[in-house]
CSV table of C-alpha atoms in Angstrom, one decimal:
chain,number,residue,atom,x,y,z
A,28,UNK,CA,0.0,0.0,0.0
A,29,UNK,CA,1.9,3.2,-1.2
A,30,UNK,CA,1.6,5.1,1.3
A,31,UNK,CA,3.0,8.4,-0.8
A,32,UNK,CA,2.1,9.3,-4.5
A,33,UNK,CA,3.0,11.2,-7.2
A,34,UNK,CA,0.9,10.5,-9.8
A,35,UNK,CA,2.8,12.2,-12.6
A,36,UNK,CA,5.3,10.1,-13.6
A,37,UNK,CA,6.8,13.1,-15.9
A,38,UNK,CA,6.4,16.9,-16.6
A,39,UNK,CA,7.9,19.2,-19.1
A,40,UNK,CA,7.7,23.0,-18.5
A,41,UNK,CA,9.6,25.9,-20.5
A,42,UNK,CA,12.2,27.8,-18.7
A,43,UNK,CA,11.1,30.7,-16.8
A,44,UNK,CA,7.4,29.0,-16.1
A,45,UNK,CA,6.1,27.4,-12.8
A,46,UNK,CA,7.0,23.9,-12.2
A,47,UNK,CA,4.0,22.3,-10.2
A,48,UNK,CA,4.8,18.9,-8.1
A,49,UNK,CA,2.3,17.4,-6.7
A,50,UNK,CA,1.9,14.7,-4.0
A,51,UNK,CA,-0.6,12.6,-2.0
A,52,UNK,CA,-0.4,11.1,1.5
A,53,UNK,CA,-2.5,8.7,3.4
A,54,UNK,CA,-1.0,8.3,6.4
A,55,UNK,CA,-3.1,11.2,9.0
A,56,UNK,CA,0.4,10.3,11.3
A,57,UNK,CA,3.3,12.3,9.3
A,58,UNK,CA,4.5,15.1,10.7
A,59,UNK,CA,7.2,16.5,8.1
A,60,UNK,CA,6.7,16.7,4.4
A,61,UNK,CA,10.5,16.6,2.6
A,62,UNK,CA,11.4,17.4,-1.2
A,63,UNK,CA,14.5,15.4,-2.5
A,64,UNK,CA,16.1,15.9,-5.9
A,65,UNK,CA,17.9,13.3,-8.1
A,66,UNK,CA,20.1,14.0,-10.6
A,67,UNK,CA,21.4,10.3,-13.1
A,68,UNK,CA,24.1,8.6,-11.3
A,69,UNK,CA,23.8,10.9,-8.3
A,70,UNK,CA,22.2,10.4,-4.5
A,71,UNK,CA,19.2,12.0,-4.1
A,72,UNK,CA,19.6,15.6,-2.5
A,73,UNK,CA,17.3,17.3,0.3
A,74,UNK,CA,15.5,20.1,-1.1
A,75,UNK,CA,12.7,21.6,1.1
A,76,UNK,CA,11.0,20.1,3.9
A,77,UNK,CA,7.4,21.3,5.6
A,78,UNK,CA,6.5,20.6,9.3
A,79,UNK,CA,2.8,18.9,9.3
A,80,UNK,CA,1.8,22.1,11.5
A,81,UNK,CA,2.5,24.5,8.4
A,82,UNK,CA,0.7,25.1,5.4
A,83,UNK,CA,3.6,26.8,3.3
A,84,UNK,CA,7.6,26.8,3.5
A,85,UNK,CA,9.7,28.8,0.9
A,86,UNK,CA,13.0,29.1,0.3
A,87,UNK,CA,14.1,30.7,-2.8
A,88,UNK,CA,12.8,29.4,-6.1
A,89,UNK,CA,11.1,26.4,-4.1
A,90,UNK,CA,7.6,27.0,-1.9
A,91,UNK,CA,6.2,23.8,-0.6
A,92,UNK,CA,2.5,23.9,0.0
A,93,UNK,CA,0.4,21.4,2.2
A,94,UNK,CA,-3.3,21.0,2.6
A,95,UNK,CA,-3.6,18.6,5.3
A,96,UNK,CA,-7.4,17.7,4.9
A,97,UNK,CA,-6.4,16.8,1.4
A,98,UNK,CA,-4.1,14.6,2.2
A,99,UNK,CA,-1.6,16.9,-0.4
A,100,UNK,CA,1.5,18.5,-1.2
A,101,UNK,CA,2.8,20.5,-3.5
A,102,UNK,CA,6.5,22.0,-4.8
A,103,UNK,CA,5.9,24.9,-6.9
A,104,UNK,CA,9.7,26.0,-8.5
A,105,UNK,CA,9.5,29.8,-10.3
A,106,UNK,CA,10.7,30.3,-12.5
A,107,UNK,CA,12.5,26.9,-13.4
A,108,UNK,CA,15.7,26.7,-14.8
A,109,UNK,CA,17.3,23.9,-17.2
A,110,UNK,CA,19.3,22.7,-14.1
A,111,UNK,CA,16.4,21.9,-12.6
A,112,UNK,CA,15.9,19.0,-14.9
A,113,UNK,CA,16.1,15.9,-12.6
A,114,UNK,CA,13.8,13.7,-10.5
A,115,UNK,CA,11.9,15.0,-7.8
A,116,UNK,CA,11.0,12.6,-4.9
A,117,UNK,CA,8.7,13.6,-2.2
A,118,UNK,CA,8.8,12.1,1.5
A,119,UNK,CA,7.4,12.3,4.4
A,120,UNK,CA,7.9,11.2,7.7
A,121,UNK,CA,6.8,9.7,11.3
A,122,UNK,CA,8.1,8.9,14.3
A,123,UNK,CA,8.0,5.2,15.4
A,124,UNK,CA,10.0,5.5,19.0
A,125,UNK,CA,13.4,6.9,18.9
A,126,UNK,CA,13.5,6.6,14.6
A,127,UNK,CA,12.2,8.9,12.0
A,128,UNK,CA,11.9,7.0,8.7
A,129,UNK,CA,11.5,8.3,5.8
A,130,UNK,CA,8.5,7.4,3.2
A,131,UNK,CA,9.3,8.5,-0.2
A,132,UNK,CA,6.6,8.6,-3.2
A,133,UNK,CA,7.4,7.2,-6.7
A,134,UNK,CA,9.0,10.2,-8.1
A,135,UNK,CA,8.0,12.4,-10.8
A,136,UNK,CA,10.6,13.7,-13.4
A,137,UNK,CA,10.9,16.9,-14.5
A,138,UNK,CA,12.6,18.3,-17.8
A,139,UNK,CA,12.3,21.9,-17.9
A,140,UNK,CA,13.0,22.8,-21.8
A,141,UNK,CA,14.6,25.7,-23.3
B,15,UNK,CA,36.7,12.3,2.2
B,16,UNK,CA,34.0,13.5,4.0
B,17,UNK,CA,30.5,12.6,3.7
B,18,UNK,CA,29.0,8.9,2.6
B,19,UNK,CA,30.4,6.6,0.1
B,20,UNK,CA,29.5,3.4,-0.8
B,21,UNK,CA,31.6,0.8,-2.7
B,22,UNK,CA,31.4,-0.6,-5.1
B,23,UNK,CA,29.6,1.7,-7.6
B,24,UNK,CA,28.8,-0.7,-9.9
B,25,UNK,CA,28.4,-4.9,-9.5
B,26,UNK,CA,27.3,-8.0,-12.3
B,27,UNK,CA,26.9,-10.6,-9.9
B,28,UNK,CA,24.9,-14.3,-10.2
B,29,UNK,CA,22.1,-15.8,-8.6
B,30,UNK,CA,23.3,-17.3,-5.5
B,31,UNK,CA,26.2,-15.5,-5.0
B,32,UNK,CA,26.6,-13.6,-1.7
B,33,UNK,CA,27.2,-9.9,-2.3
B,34,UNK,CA,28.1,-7.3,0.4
B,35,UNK,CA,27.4,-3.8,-0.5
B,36,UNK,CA,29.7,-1.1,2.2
B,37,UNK,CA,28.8,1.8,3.4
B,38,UNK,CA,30.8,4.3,5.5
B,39,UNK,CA,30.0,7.9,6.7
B,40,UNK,CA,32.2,10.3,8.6
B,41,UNK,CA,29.9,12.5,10.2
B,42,UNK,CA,29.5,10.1,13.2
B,43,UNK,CA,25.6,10.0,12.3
B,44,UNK,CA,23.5,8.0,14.6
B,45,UNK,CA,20.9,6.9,12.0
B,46,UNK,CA,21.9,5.4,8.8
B,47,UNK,CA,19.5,3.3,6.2
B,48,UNK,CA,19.2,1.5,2.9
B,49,UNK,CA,16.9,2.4,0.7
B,50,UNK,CA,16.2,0.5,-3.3
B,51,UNK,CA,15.4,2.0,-6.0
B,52,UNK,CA,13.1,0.3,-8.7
B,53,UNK,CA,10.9,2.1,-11.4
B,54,UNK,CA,7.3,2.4,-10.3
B,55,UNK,CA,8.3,1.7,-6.3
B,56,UNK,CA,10.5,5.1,-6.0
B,57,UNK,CA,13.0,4.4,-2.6
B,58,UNK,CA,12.1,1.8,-0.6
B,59,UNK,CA,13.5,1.3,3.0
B,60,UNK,CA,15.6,-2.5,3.4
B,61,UNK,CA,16.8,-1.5,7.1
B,62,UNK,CA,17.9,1.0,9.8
B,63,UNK,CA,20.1,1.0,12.0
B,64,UNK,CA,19.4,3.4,15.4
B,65,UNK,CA,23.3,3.0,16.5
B,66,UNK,CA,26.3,0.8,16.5
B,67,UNK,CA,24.4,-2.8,17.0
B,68,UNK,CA,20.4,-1.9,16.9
B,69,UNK,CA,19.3,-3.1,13.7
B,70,UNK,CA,15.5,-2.9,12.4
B,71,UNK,CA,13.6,-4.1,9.3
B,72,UNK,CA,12.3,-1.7,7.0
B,73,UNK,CA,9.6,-2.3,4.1
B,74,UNK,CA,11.4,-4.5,1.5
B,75,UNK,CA,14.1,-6.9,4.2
B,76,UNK,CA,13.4,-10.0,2.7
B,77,UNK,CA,16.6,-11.5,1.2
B,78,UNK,CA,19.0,-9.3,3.0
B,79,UNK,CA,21.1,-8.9,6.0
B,80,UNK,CA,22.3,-5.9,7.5
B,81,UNK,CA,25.0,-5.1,10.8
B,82,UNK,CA,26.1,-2.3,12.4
B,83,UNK,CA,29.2,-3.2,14.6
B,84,UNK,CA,31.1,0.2,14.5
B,85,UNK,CA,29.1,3.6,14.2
B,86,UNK,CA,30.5,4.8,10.6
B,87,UNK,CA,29.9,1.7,8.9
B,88,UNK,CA,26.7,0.1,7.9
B,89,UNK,CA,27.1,-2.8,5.1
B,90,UNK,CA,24.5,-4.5,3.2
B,91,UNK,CA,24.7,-8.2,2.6
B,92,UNK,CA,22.5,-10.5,0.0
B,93,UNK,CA,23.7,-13.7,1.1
B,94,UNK,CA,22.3,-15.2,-1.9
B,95,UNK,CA,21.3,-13.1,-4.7
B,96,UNK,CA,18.5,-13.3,-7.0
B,97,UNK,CA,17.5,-11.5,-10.3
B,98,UNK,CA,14.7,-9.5,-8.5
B,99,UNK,CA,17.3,-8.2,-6.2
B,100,UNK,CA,19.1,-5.9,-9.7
B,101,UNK,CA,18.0,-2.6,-8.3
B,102,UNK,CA,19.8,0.7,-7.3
B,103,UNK,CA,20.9,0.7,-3.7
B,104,UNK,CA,20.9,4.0,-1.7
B,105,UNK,CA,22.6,3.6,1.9
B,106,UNK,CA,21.8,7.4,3.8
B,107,UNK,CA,22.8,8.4,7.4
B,108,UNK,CA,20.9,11.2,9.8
B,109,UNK,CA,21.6,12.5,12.7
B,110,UNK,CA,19.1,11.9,15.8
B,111,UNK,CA,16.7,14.6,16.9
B,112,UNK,CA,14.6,15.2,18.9
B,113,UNK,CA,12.4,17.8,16.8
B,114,UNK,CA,12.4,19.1,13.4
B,115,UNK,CA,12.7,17.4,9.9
B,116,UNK,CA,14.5,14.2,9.5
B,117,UNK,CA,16.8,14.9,6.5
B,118,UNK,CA,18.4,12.0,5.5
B,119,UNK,CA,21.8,12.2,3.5
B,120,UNK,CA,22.5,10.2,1.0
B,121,UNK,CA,25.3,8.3,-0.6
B,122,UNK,CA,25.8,8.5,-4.7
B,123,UNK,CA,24.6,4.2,-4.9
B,124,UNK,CA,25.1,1.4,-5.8
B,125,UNK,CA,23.8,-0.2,-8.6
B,126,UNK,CA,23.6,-4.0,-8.6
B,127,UNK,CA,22.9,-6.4,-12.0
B,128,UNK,CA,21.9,-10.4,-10.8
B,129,UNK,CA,22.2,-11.8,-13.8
């Protein structure tokens, strides 16, 4: 049972435009929302993270948003550049005891043209 | 170097063969994981490891076996690999806290072929 979706597997935006990323949750027990970026051959990189008790964290080019009776998340990037080309994960975690595990979605990749 | 490598980079290996995938951070990190990576399942935890000899099963442990006998080192084993097990491994380390987002770090990975 995936707990976290992104349901695009792929988006393509022009350079200088919004990049949207969006992401579902089921779990009602998470308490921080995390972007990760992956570029080929690379580890995944933390982007932006959101505490459950927010509804919007920016930093930059990236603002996450979170609706929490939706159950949603979303990275908006503006404007996006051709670096920003890569796979974007999104995670979220919960405490079980001491550990904080993270939960990551499917990933959605992102190609942001000239 | 500082930071998290993992060794080897790249590995062809056979079904049945035992394969140990190393992992070593220097920033004294309590926490450190291993995630997969498959198309359509995004990153996947295998195990975690609290501290130096506290192992725990994550999501996907079946077929692996993990140990944690000094802090910096967490190694991956497949004591006897199958095809399903080709995949990209992430290992990633955290520090603990009490509050705040748990941002994991991660290591390049290690890709794995069972042919």
């Amino acid at each position: 049972d995936q707990q976290v979706k992104q349901n695009s597997p792929s988006l393509s935006v022009q350079e200088g435009r919004i990049s949207i990323l969006n992401c579902d949750y089921t779990n009602s027990m998470f308490d921080y929302f995390l972007w990760y970026k992956k570029y080929p051959a690379e580890g995944p990189t933390f982007l932006i993270s959101i505490s459950s008790i927010k509804d919007k964290n920016e930093d930059g080019r990236f603002t996450v948003f979170l609706n929490k009776s939706a159950k949603h998340l979303s990275l908006h990037i503006v404007p996006s550049q051709p670096g920003d080309s890569a796979v974007y994960f999104c995670a979220a975690s919960a405490r079980t005891g001491t550990a904080s595990k993270l939960t990551f979605g499917t990933g959605t990749r992102l190609q942001v043209t000239l | 170097d500082a930071g998290i490598t993992q060794s080897p980079r790249y590995k062809i290996t056979e079904t049945g063969r035992q394969v140990t995938l190393m992992c070593h951070q220097t920033w004294s990190h309590s926490y450190m994981f291993w995630y997969r990576q498959d198309l359509g399942h995004g990153l996947r935890l295998i195990y975690y490891s609290a501290a130096a000899d506290i192992t725990d099963k994550g999501e996907v442990p079946d077929g692996y076996v993990v140990s944690r006998s000094k802090t910096e080192n967490f190694p991956l084993t497949l004591e006897s690999a199958t095809r399903s097990q080709t995949s990209v491994y992430f290992c990633a380390s955290s520090e603990h806290k009490i509050s705040g987002a748990n941002v994991l770090t991660f290591g390049a990975g290690s890709r794995l072929t069972v042919l």
